[in-house]
Coordinates of C-alpha atoms in Angstrom, one line a residue:
M109 CA 0.0 0.0 0.0
S110 CA 1.3 3.4 -1.0
Q111 CA 0.1 6.5 0.9
Y112 CA 0.7 10.0 -0.3
T113 CA 0.3 13.4 1.5
I114 CA -1.1 16.2 -0.6
D115 CA 1.3 19.0 -1.4
R116 CA -0.2 21.9 -3.4
S117 CA 2.5 24.4 -2.4
K118 CA 4.2 26.4 -5.1
V119 CA 7.8 27.2 -5.6
V120 CA 8.7 30.9 -5.9
I121 CA 12.0 31.4 -7.6
K122 CA 13.5 34.9 -7.2
P123 CA 16.4 36.6 -5.4
K124 CA 16.3 36.7 -1.6
Q125 CA 13.9 33.7 -1.6
Y126 CA 14.7 30.7 0.6
V127 CA 14.3 27.3 -1.0
K128 CA 15.1 23.7 -0.4
V129 CA 17.5 21.7 -2.6
K130 CA 17.7 18.1 -1.5
N131 CA 18.4 18.4 2.3
D132 CA 19.9 21.9 2.2
I133 CA 18.4 25.3 2.5
F134 CA 19.6 28.0 0.1
R135 CA 19.0 31.7 -0.3
I136 CA 18.7 32.6 -4.0
T137 CA 21.1 35.4 -4.9
Q138 CA 21.0 35.5 -8.7
T139 CA 19.0 34.2 -11.6
I140 CA 21.2 33.0 -14.5
D141 CA 18.8 31.5 -17.1
F142 CA 15.7 29.2 -17.2
E143 CA 17.7 26.2 -15.9
T144 CA 20.0 27.7 -13.4
V145 CA 20.1 30.1 -10.4
V146 CA 22.8 30.9 -7.9
G147 CA 22.1 30.3 -4.2
V148 CA 24.0 30.6 -0.9
N149 CA 23.9 27.6 1.5
I150 CA 22.7 29.1 4.8
K151 CA 24.7 26.6 6.8
T152 CA 28.1 26.7 5.0
G153 CA 27.8 30.2 3.5
K154 CA 29.1 28.9 0.1
A155 CA 27.5 29.9 -3.2
K156 CA 26.8 27.3 -5.9
S157 CA 24.8 26.9 -9.1
I158 CA 21.4 25.3 -8.6
L159 CA 19.3 23.6 -11.2
V160 CA 15.8 25.0 -11.2
H161 CA 14.1 21.6 -11.5
E162 CA 15.8 20.5 -8.2
I163 CA 14.3 23.5 -6.2
K164 CA 11.6 22.7 -3.7
N165 CA 9.5 24.9 -1.4
I166 CA 10.1 25.2 2.3
I167 CA 6.9 24.5 4.2
D168 CA 5.7 23.6 7.6
K169 CA 3.8 20.4 6.7
N170 CA 2.1 20.1 10.1
E171 CA 0.6 23.6 9.8
I172 CA -0.7 24.0 6.2
I173 CA -0.7 20.7 4.3
S174 CA -2.7 19.0 7.1
N175 CA -5.6 21.3 6.1
E176 CA -5.6 20.2 2.5
Q177 CA -8.4 18.1 1.0
D178 CA -9.2 16.7 -2.3
V179 CA -10.4 19.7 -4.4
S180 CA -13.8 18.0 -5.1
S181 CA -14.6 17.7 -1.4
Y182 CA -15.3 21.4 -1.0
T183 CA -19.0 22.4 -1.4
D184 CA -20.1 25.0 -4.0
T185 CA -20.7 27.5 -1.1
Q186 CA -17.1 26.9 0.1
W187 CA -15.7 27.4 -3.4
Q188 CA -17.6 30.7 -3.6
E189 CA -16.1 31.8 -0.3
I190 CA -12.6 30.7 -1.4
E191 CA -12.9 32.7 -4.6
R192 CA -14.2 35.7 -2.7
R193 CA -11.3 35.7 -0.4
F194 CA -8.8 35.2 -3.2
E195 CA -10.2 38.3 -5.1
I196 CA -9.8 40.3 -1.9
I197 CA -6.1 39.5 -1.4
K198 CA -5.2 39.4 -5.1
P199 CA -4.0 43.1 -5.2
L200 CA -1.5 42.2 -2.4
L201 CA 0.1 39.2 -4.2
G202 CA 3.3 39.5 -6.2
V203 CA 4.2 42.9 -4.8
S204 CA 5.9 44.3 -1.7
T205 CA 3.2 45.1 0.8
T206 CA 3.2 47.4 3.8
K207 CA 1.0 47.4 6.9
E208 CA -0.9 50.4 5.4
D209 CA -1.6 48.5 2.2
I210 CA -3.1 45.6 4.1
E211 CA -5.1 47.9 6.3
T212 CA -6.5 49.7 3.3
V213 CA -7.6 46.5 1.7
A214 CA -9.2 45.4 5.0
E215 CA -11.1 48.7 5.4
N216 CA -12.3 48.7 1.7
N217 CA -13.7 45.2 2.2
N218 CA -15.0 45.8 5.8
I219 CA -12.8 43.0 7.2
H220 CA -10.4 43.2 10.2
F221 CA -6.8 43.7 9.0
T222 CA -5.6 40.6 11.1
T223 CA -7.9 38.4 8.9
I224 CA -6.2 39.7 5.8
Y225 CA -2.8 39.0 7.4
R226 CA -3.9 35.5 8.1
W227 CA -5.2 34.8 4.6
L228 CA -2.0 36.2 3.1
R229 CA 0.2 34.1 5.3
N230 CA -1.7 30.9 4.6
Y231 CA -1.6 31.5 0.9
R232 CA 2.0 32.5 0.7
I233 CA 3.2 29.5 2.7
S234 CA 1.0 26.9 0.9
G235 CA 0.6 28.5 -2.5
A236 CA -2.8 26.8 -2.6
I237 CA -6.0 28.9 -2.9
T238 CA -7.8 26.3 -0.8
S239 CA -5.7 27.4 2.2
L240 CA -7.8 30.5 2.4
L241 CA -10.7 28.5 3.8
K242 CA -8.7 27.7 7.0
Q243 CA -10.5 29.5 9.8
K244 CA -11.1 29.6 13.6
P245 CA -13.5 27.0 15.0
G246 CA -17.1 28.3 15.1
S247 CA -16.7 30.8 12.3
E248 CA -19.0 30.4 9.4
V249 CA -18.0 30.3 5.7
G250 CA -19.3 33.4 4.0
S251 CA -19.8 35.4 7.2
S252 CA -19.5 39.2 6.8
R253 CA -19.2 42.2 9.0
I254 CA -22.2 43.7 7.3
S255 CA -25.6 42.1 7.2
Q256 CA -26.7 40.1 4.2
I257 CA -29.6 42.5 3.7
A258 CA -27.2 45.4 3.5
D259 CA -25.0 43.5 1.1
M260 CA -27.9 42.7 -1.2
L261 CA -29.0 46.4 -1.1
I262 CA -25.5 47.5 -2.3
E263 CA -25.7 45.0 -5.2
K264 CA -29.3 46.0 -6.1
T265 CA -28.6 49.7 -6.0
I266 CA -25.5 49.4 -8.2
E267 CA -27.3 47.3 -10.7
E268 CA -30.5 49.4 -10.9
Y269 CA -29.0 52.9 -10.6
Y270 CA -25.2 53.0 -11.2
L271 CA -25.0 50.6 -14.2
T272 CA -27.5 52.5 -16.3
K273 CA -27.3 55.2 -19.0
Q274 CA -28.1 57.9 -16.4
K275 CA -24.5 57.4 -14.9
P276 CA -25.1 58.8 -11.4
C277 CA -22.1 59.8 -9.3
I278 CA -20.8 57.5 -6.6
Q279 CA -21.9 59.8 -3.9
R280 CA -25.5 59.5 -5.1
I281 CA -25.2 55.7 -4.9
I282 CA -24.0 55.9 -1.4
E283 CA -26.9 58.1 -0.5
L284 CA -29.4 55.7 -2.1
V285 CA -28.0 52.7 -0.2
H286 CA -28.1 54.6 3.1
I287 CA -31.7 55.7 2.4
E288 CA -32.7 52.0 1.7
C289 CA -31.0 50.9 4.9
H290 CA -32.7 53.6 7.0
N291 CA -36.1 52.5 5.5
K292 CA -35.4 48.9 6.5
N293 CA -34.1 49.8 9.9
I294 CA -30.7 48.2 9.4
T295 CA -27.1 49.5 10.0
P296 CA -25.8 51.1 6.8
P297 CA -22.4 50.0 5.4
S298 CA -19.6 52.5 5.4
K299 CA -18.9 54.7 2.4
N300 CA -15.6 52.9 1.7
T301 CA -17.4 49.6 1.5
I302 CA -19.8 50.9 -1.2
R303 CA -16.9 52.6 -3.0
S304 CA -14.9 49.4 -2.9
R305 CA -17.8 47.4 -4.4
I306 CA -18.1 49.9 -7.2
A307 CA -14.4 49.8 -7.9
K308 CA -14.5 46.1 -8.5
I309 CA -16.7 46.6 -11.5
S310 CA -14.6 46.2 -14.6
N311 CA -14.4 49.2 -16.9
E312 CA -15.7 47.0 -19.8
E313 CA -18.9 46.1 -17.9
R314 CA -19.3 49.7 -16.8
L315 CA -19.0 51.0 -20.4
K316 CA -21.4 48.4 -21.7
K317 CA -24.2 48.9 -19.1
Q318 CA -23.9 52.7 -19.2
G319 CA -24.7 52.8 -22.9
N320 CA -21.2 52.7 -24.4
K321 CA -21.2 49.2 -26.0
D322 CA -19.3 50.4 -29.2
I323 CA -16.5 52.0 -27.1
A324 CA -16.2 48.9 -25.0
R325 CA -16.0 46.7 -28.1
N326 CA -13.3 48.9 -29.7
I327 CA -11.2 48.9 -26.5
Y328 CA -11.7 45.4 -25.2
S329 CA -12.6 43.1 -28.1
P330 CA -9.6 41.5 -29.6
A331 CA -8.5 42.3 -33.1
A332 CA -7.0 39.6 -35.3
G333 CA -3.6 38.6 -33.8
S334 CA -4.4 40.2 -30.4
F335 CA -5.9 39.0 -27.2
P336 CA -7.0 40.8 -24.0
H337 CA -5.1 40.5 -20.8
A338 CA -2.2 38.5 -22.3
T339 CA 0.3 41.0 -20.9
N340 CA 3.0 38.6 -19.6
P341 CA 4.2 35.0 -20.1
L342 CA 1.5 32.6 -18.9
S343 CA -1.1 35.3 -18.5
V344 CA -3.3 33.4 -20.9
V345 CA -2.8 29.9 -22.3
Q346 CA -5.1 28.6 -25.1
I347 CA -5.8 24.9 -25.4
D348 CA -7.4 22.8 -28.2
H349 CA -7.4 19.4 -29.9
T350 CA -7.0 18.2 -33.5
L351 CA -6.7 15.0 -35.4
M352 CA -3.4 15.0 -37.2
D353 CA -3.2 14.5 -41.0
I354 CA -0.9 11.5 -40.9
I355 CA -1.1 7.7 -40.9
L356 CA 1.2 6.1 -38.3
V357 CA 2.5 2.5 -38.3
D358 CA 2.8 0.0 -35.5
D359 CA 6.2 -0.7 -33.8
E360 CA 6.3 -4.4 -34.6
N361 CA 5.2 -4.9 -38.2
R362 CA 5.4 -1.3 -39.6
L363 CA 1.8 -1.6 -40.8
P364 CA -0.7 1.3 -40.7
I365 CA -2.6 2.0 -37.4
G366 CA -4.4 5.3 -38.2
R367 CA -4.1 8.9 -37.3
P368 CA -3.1 10.3 -33.8
W369 CA -4.9 13.0 -31.8
I370 CA -3.0 15.9 -30.3
T371 CA -4.0 18.3 -27.5
L372 CA -1.9 21.5 -27.7
A373 CA -1.4 24.5 -25.4
I374 CA 0.0 27.9 -26.4
D375 CA 1.1 30.9 -24.4
V376 CA -0.7 33.8 -26.1
Y377 CA 1.8 36.5 -25.0
S378 CA 4.9 34.8 -26.5
R379 CA 3.3 32.1 -28.8
M380 CA 5.5 29.5 -27.1
I381 CA 4.0 26.0 -26.9
T382 CA 3.6 25.3 -23.2
G383 CA 2.7 21.6 -23.5
Y384 CA 0.9 18.8 -25.5
Y385 CA -0.6 15.4 -25.2
L386 CA -0.4 12.9 -28.1
S387 CA -2.7 9.9 -28.2
L388 CA -4.5 7.4 -30.4
E389 CA -7.6 8.0 -28.2
P390 CA -10.1 10.7 -29.0
P391 CA -9.9 13.9 -26.8
S392 CA -11.3 13.6 -23.3
E393 CA -11.1 15.3 -19.9
A394 CA -8.0 13.2 -19.3
S395 CA -6.4 14.6 -22.5
V396 CA -6.8 18.1 -21.1
A397 CA -5.5 17.1 -17.7
L398 CA -2.3 15.5 -19.1
C399 CA -1.7 18.5 -21.5
L400 CA -2.1 20.9 -18.5
T401 CA 0.3 19.0 -16.3
C402 CA 2.8 18.8 -19.2
S403 CA 2.5 22.6 -19.6
M404 CA 3.2 23.3 -15.9
L405 CA 6.1 21.0 -15.4
P406 CA 9.7 21.2 -16.7
K407 CA 10.3 19.3 -19.9
D408 CA 13.9 18.0 -19.2
K409 CA 12.9 14.4 -18.7
L410 CA 10.7 14.4 -21.7
L411 CA 13.5 15.7 -24.0
L412 CA 16.0 13.3 -22.4
Q413 CA 13.7 10.4 -23.0
Y414 CA 13.4 11.2 -26.7
E415 CA 17.1 12.1 -27.0
V416 CA 16.3 15.6 -28.2
D417 CA 19.2 18.0 -27.8
A418 CA 17.3 21.2 -27.3
D419 CA 15.8 23.5 -24.7
W420 CA 12.2 23.9 -23.9
P421 CA 12.3 26.4 -21.0
V422 CA 8.6 26.6 -20.4
W423 CA 7.1 25.6 -17.0
G424 CA 5.0 27.2 -14.4
I425 CA 1.4 27.8 -13.3
M426 CA -0.6 29.9 -15.8
N427 CA -3.1 32.6 -14.8
T428 CA -5.9 31.7 -17.2
I429 CA -6.6 28.9 -19.7
H430 CA -8.8 29.8 -22.7
V431 CA -10.8 27.0 -24.2
D432 CA -13.7 26.3 -26.5
N433 CA -17.1 25.1 -25.2
G434 CA -16.5 21.4 -25.5
A435 CA -17.7 19.0 -22.8
D436 CA -14.1 18.0 -22.0
F437 CA -13.4 21.6 -20.9
R438 CA -16.6 22.1 -18.9
S439 CA -16.4 19.3 -16.3
D440 CA -16.8 20.4 -12.7
S441 CA -13.8 18.3 -11.8
L442 CA -11.5 20.3 -14.2
R443 CA -13.0 23.6 -12.9
K444 CA -12.2 22.8 -9.3
S445 CA -8.8 21.4 -10.1
C446 CA -7.8 24.6 -11.9
L447 CA -9.2 26.8 -9.2
S448 CA -7.2 24.9 -6.6
Y449 CA -4.0 26.2 -8.3
G450 CA -5.5 29.7 -8.9
I451 CA -6.1 29.0 -12.6
N452 CA -9.1 30.8 -14.2
I453 CA -11.0 29.1 -17.0
E454 CA -12.4 31.3 -19.8
F455 CA -14.6 30.0 -22.6
R456 CA -14.4 31.2 -26.1
P457 CA -17.4 33.5 -26.8
V458 CA -19.7 31.9 -29.4
G459 CA -19.4 33.6 -32.8
K460 CA -16.1 35.3 -32.0
P461 CA -13.3 33.3 -33.7
N462 CA -10.6 35.9 -32.9
F463 CA -10.7 34.7 -29.3
G464 CA -9.3 31.3 -30.4
G465 CA -7.1 32.5 -33.3
H466 CA -3.7 31.8 -31.7
I467 CA -4.2 28.1 -31.0
E468 CA -5.9 27.6 -34.4
R469 CA -3.1 29.2 -36.3
L470 CA -0.6 27.1 -34.3
I471 CA -2.5 23.9 -35.2
G472 CA -2.6 25.1 -38.8
T473 CA 1.2 25.6 -38.8
I474 CA 1.9 22.2 -37.4
V475 CA -0.6 20.5 -39.7
K476 CA 0.9 22.1 -42.8
K477 CA 4.4 20.9 -41.8
V478 CA 2.9 17.4 -41.3
H479 CA 1.8 17.4 -44.9
S480 CA 5.4 17.1 -45.9
L481 CA 5.8 13.8 -44.0
P482 CA 5.4 10.3 -45.5
G483 CA 2.0 8.9 -44.8
T484 CA 0.2 12.3 -44.7
T485 CA -3.5 12.3 -45.5
F486 CA -3.4 16.0 -46.4
S487 CA -6.4 18.2 -45.5
N488 CA -8.8 16.8 -48.1
I489 CA -9.3 14.4 -51.0
S490 CA -8.5 17.1 -53.5
E491 CA -5.1 17.8 -52.0
R492 CA -4.3 14.1 -51.6
G493 CA -5.1 13.2 -55.2
N494 CA -3.6 9.8 -56.0
Y495 CA -1.2 9.8 -53.0
D496 CA -1.5 6.5 -51.1
S497 CA -1.2 7.5 -47.4
D498 CA -1.3 3.9 -46.1
K499 CA 1.4 2.7 -48.5
N500 CA 3.7 5.6 -47.8
A501 CA 3.3 5.6 -44.0
C502 CA 6.5 4.8 -42.2
L503 CA 6.6 6.7 -38.9
T504 CA 5.7 4.9 -35.6
F505 CA 4.0 6.7 -32.8
K506 CA 7.2 7.3 -30.9
E507 CA 9.1 8.4 -34.0
F508 CA 6.3 10.9 -34.9
E509 CA 6.4 12.2 -31.3
K510 CA 10.1 12.7 -31.5
W511 CA 9.6 14.6 -34.8
L512 CA 7.0 16.7 -33.1
L513 CA 9.4 17.6 -30.3
L514 CA 12.2 18.5 -32.7
F515 CA 9.8 20.7 -34.7
I516 CA 8.6 22.5 -31.5
T517 CA 12.0 23.1 -30.0
K518 CA 14.2 23.6 -33.0
V519 CA 11.9 25.2 -35.5
Y520 CA 8.7 26.7 -34.2
H521 CA 10.2 28.3 -31.1
Q522 CA 13.3 29.5 -32.9
K523 CA 11.8 31.0 -36.1
K524 CA 10.8 34.7 -36.3
H525 CA 7.1 35.2 -35.7
S526 CA 5.4 37.6 -38.2
S527 CA 3.2 39.2 -35.5
L528 CA 5.9 39.5 -32.8
G529 CA 8.8 40.6 -35.0
M530 CA 10.9 38.0 -33.1
S531 CA 10.9 34.3 -32.3
P532 CA 8.6 33.0 -29.7
L533 CA 11.6 31.9 -27.6
Q534 CA 13.0 35.5 -27.6
K535 CA 9.6 37.0 -26.7
W536 CA 9.4 34.5 -23.8
E537 CA 12.8 35.4 -22.6
D538 CA 12.1 39.1 -22.8
G539 CA 8.9 38.7 -20.9
I540 CA 10.6 36.7 -18.1
F541 CA 13.9 38.6 -17.8
G542 CA 12.9 42.0 -19.2
T543 CA 14.7 44.3 -21.7
S544 CA 16.1 47.8 -21.6
E545 CA 12.6 49.1 -22.3
H546 CA 10.5 47.1 -19.8
T547 CA 10.8 45.0 -16.7
G548 CA 10.4 41.3 -16.9
C549 CA 7.8 39.5 -14.7
G550 CA 10.4 37.0 -13.4
Y551 CA 10.2 33.2 -13.1
P552 CA 6.7 31.8 -13.0
T553 CA 5.6 29.9 -9.9
K554 CA 6.2 26.2 -10.2
P555 CA 4.2 23.3 -8.6
N556 CA 6.2 21.9 -5.7
N557 CA 5.1 18.3 -6.2
Q558 CA 4.5 16.6 -9.6
D559 CA 2.4 13.8 -8.2
T560 CA -0.1 16.0 -6.4
L561 CA -0.5 18.0 -9.6
L562 CA -1.3 14.9 -11.7
I563 CA -3.7 13.4 -9.1
D564 CA -5.5 16.7 -8.8
F565 CA -6.4 16.7 -12.5
L566 CA -7.3 13.0 -12.8
P567 CA -11.0 12.0 -13.4
I568 CA -12.9 11.6 -10.2
F569 CA -15.4 9.0 -8.9
N570 CA -17.6 9.1 -5.8
R571 CA -18.3 5.6 -4.5
T572 CA -19.5 3.9 -1.3
I573 CA -17.2 1.3 0.3
Q574 CA -18.6 -2.2 0.6
R575 CA -17.2 -5.3 2.3
A576 CA -15.6 -6.3 -1.0
G577 CA -14.0 -2.9 -1.3
V578 CA -15.0 -0.3 -3.9
N579 CA -16.4 -1.1 -7.4
I580 CA -15.7 1.1 -10.4
D581 CA -16.9 -0.1 -13.9
G582 CA -17.3 -3.6 -12.6
L583 CA -13.8 -3.9 -11.1
N584 CA -13.3 -4.3 -7.4
Y585 CA -10.4 -2.5 -5.6
Y586 CA -9.4 -3.3 -2.0
D587 CA -6.9 -2.4 0.6
N588 CA -6.9 -2.6 4.4
C589 CA -7.1 1.3 4.6
L590 CA -10.7 1.0 3.4
R591 CA -11.8 -1.2 6.3
P592 CA -12.8 1.7 8.7
W593 CA -15.1 3.1 6.0
I594 CA -17.0 -0.1 5.0
N595 CA -20.7 0.7 4.9
H596 CA -20.0 4.0 6.7
I597 CA -23.1 6.1 7.3
S598 CA -22.8 9.9 6.6
S599 CA -23.7 12.0 9.7
S600 CA -25.4 14.6 7.5
S601 CA -27.4 12.5 5.0
K602 CA -27.9 9.4 7.2
Q603 CA -27.1 7.3 4.1
K604 CA -24.0 5.3 3.1
E605 CA -21.3 7.8 2.6
K606 CA -19.6 8.3 -0.8
F607 CA -15.9 8.7 -0.9
I608 CA -13.5 10.3 -3.4
F609 CA -11.5 8.2 -5.8
R610 CA -9.4 9.2 -8.8
R611 CA -8.2 7.1 -11.7
D612 CA -5.6 7.4 -14.4
P613 CA -7.2 6.0 -17.6
R614 CA -3.8 4.9 -18.8
D615 CA -3.6 2.3 -16.0
I616 CA -6.7 1.3 -14.2
S617 CA -5.1 -1.5 -12.2
Y618 CA -5.1 0.9 -9.3
I619 CA -7.0 4.0 -8.1
W620 CA -6.3 6.8 -5.6
F621 CA -8.5 6.9 -2.5
F622 CA -8.7 10.2 -0.5
E623 CA -8.8 9.3 3.2
P624 CA -11.0 12.0 4.7
Q625 CA -9.6 11.9 8.3
L626 CA -5.9 11.6 7.5
K627 CA -6.3 13.9 4.4
Q628 CA -4.0 11.6 2.4
Y629 CA -4.2 9.7 -0.8
F630 CA -3.8 5.9 -0.7
K631 CA -3.0 3.8 -3.7
I632 CA -5.6 1.0 -3.9
T633 CA -4.9 -1.9 -6.2
L634 CA -7.4 -4.3 -7.8
A635 CA -8.6 -6.9 -5.3
D636 CA -7.5 -9.6 -7.8
Q637 CA -3.9 -8.7 -8.3
S638 CA -3.5 -11.4 -11.0
I639 CA -5.0 -8.9 -13.4
P640 CA -2.1 -7.1 -15.1
P641 CA -1.9 -3.4 -15.6
I642 CA -4.6 -2.5 -18.1
S643 CA -5.7 0.8 -19.7
L644 CA -9.3 2.0 -19.8
F645 CA -9.5 1.5 -23.6
E646 CA -8.3 -2.1 -23.2
Y647 CA -10.8 -2.7 -20.4
K648 CA -13.6 -1.4 -22.6
S649 CA -12.6 -3.9 -25.3
V650 CA -12.7 -6.7 -22.6
K651 CA -16.2 -5.6 -21.6
S652 CA -17.3 -5.6 -25.2
T653 CA -15.9 -9.1 -25.7
L654 CA -17.6 -10.4 -22.5
K655 CA -20.9 -8.8 -23.5
T656 CA -20.7 -10.6 -26.9
Q657 CA -20.1 -13.9 -25.1
R658 CA -22.8 -13.1 -22.6
A659 CA -20.3 -13.6 -19.8
K660 CA -20.2 -11.9 -16.4
I661 CA -17.5 -9.4 -15.6
T662 CA -15.4 -11.3 -13.1
S663 CA -11.7 -11.4 -12.5
S664 CA -11.2 -14.8 -14.1
N665 CA -13.3 -13.8 -17.1
V666 CA -11.4 -10.6 -17.6
L667 CA -8.1 -12.6 -17.6
L668 CA -9.4 -15.1 -20.1
A669 CA -10.7 -12.3 -22.3
L670 CA -7.3 -10.5 -22.2
E671 CA -5.5 -13.8 -23.2
E672 CA -8.0 -14.3 -26.0
M673 CA -7.5 -10.8 -27.3
Q674 CA -3.7 -11.1 -27.1
H675 CA -3.8 -14.3 -29.2
H676 CA -6.1 -12.5 -31.6
V677 CA -3.7 -9.6 -31.9
K678 CA -0.8 -11.9 -32.9
A679 CA -2.9 -13.8 -35.4
S680 CA -4.3 -10.7 -37.0
A681 CA -1.3 -8.4 -36.9
S682 CA -0.8 -8.3 -40.6
V683 CA -4.5 -8.1 -41.5
S684 CA -6.5 -5.7 -39.4
R685 CA -5.6 -2.0 -38.8
K686 CA -8.1 -1.9 -35.9
I687 CA -6.3 -4.7 -34.1
R688 CA -2.8 -3.2 -34.7
R689 CA -4.1 0.2 -33.4
Q690 CA -5.4 -1.5 -30.2
K691 CA -2.0 -3.1 -29.6
Q692 CA -0.1 0.2 -30.3
R693 CA -2.3 2.1 -27.9
K694 CA -1.3 -0.4 -25.2
D695 CA 2.4 0.0 -26.1
N696 CA 2.1 3.8 -26.1
I697 CA 0.5 3.9 -22.6
K698 CA 3.3 1.7 -21.2
E699 CA 5.8 4.1 -22.7
Q700 CA 4.1 7.2 -21.2
L701 CA 3.9 5.7 -17.7
T702 CA 7.6 4.9 -17.5
I703 CA 10.8 6.7 -18.4
K704 CA 12.6 4.9 -21.2
K705 CA 15.9 3.3 -20.1
T706 CA 17.3 3.4 -23.6
P707 CA 17.1 6.4 -26.0
I708 CA 14.7 6.3 -28.9
T709 CA 16.4 6.0 -32.3
N710 CA 14.5 6.5 -35.5
S711 CA 15.0 4.2 -38.4
T712 CA 15.6 7.3 -40.5
N713 CA 16.9 10.6 -39.5
H714 CA 13.8 12.9 -39.4
E715 CA 15.7 15.6 -37.7
D716 CA 17.5 16.4 -40.9
D717 CA 14.1 16.5 -42.7
L718 CA 13.1 19.5 -40.5
W719 CA 15.5 21.7 -42.4
D720 CA 14.8 20.5 -45.9
D721 CA 11.9 22.8 -46.5
D722 CA 11.3 26.4 -45.5
V723 CA 8.7 27.0 -42.9
E724 CA 6.4 29.8 -43.9
A725 CA 6.0 32.7 -41.6
F726 CA 3.2 32.2 -39.2
D727 CA 1.1 34.6 -37.2

């Protein structure tokens, strides 16, 4: 049994910051580049170069992490309160603050200044937005120093009088609120409280509702090639999927297996690609999750695994992800996972293609380059003509992924961008480190723990725990840590309590169980451990086979079906593309879940092919 403590803390990398490297504490004195900083060991006083990916946060685990829960365990009311508190302290984050700054924020929001201190302290230590909910026993979430009626009167007066074409002055709004409070015999809020509430209204909303929609559109609607609020690296990251125009072949027989899907993420400010997820499976919530985790984590191991001699200096937690309106982006689990790291989700407005232009142009650039590879399907039948995509296909999944990494790091990031006037890499560096004309934003914050990040974004299941363990999709999982919760009755609903489980679709031979008292994750394996590691798509095939045979889903039947399918794969390897594709999916998943011990070597040198043709300027 593996148990795992949640660590959502963030690593802040800047001069004068204290960090942990292995078992030593260092004070950062200088930033060199994206891979290296200089730090002084506080025990020895000696300075040394430190690799960024080795830096960890210094935290008091007993104080903050013990308060962490699975992000889905918070109620909607609690999430609203978390977001409210975060909006209050947001102006104090990332800047030097004085006592006067904190007292001003406290007064404007009608909150005691010591409460603001406490929220700031919890957030700065843990880096997790959920730490803002930590409170003294007996306090109620959402409690306010003004009455709920007064709070509602402020909102109502602003909506009905201030946000109108009459445009009354703020003093008039204060008078109206106080009159309403007097009529209802309640204590009126302070003038600063009302002013603060009005100040939170965006200028765009104010212009639109006060009769200036055209002005608002001219100022805030994006023109082609531009995007609002993308003022720094990782301010806004756009994500989308596409089916690649190329036929790949299997590793064993070099026979066609079909086209891969890719999920891509791009930093709007610099046009740098922040991450991707390549798969033979159609897009899903898991595709988004794995693309996001790739975006936020350093790429050193990935490049080493594929023996790509290049830099990809993009990592860190983004402020906003911008996505389309697909179901895979609208799940409640994804929303809460993003919020737990302070990531805002914005959806593309319907009928406004400019808002998604950057990711679409990136996809177009990559797709066009793919059309020069053997096995391409081109964009349509007219372009393909008499070209036989299956016959010319020669790249395996791993070889194509290496080609993709080479293109991203050695071509796309390096080539001058027509809209930027420089390469995406140069724009990224200027945004981070600054130029003679503007100050850089500094290193982005980095997740302290890779495993917590991945678990937080995995698909979630709520299940009761029975004597046989927990059942998900017909499979039983069991471990002794589940025993205290067997047939447990919820104190609130008086029914069997449902607990939180998370599952990686690439390997469903185990799940993660969130233990609500210890606030730790436990790795729970299949009750029948004779079943080998199996992906979700393999298991769906097994269920389909058993359904055809009218057999029950039992451990022994699952094993027999897996054996039968394996024999069928070997017998049909040279005949059926569908069978080969199934086998290749299995091989790809094994590859993704483990770091290769030997470097990948292509049968042909596709790195040289990158430079054979000119890459047209992209925007």
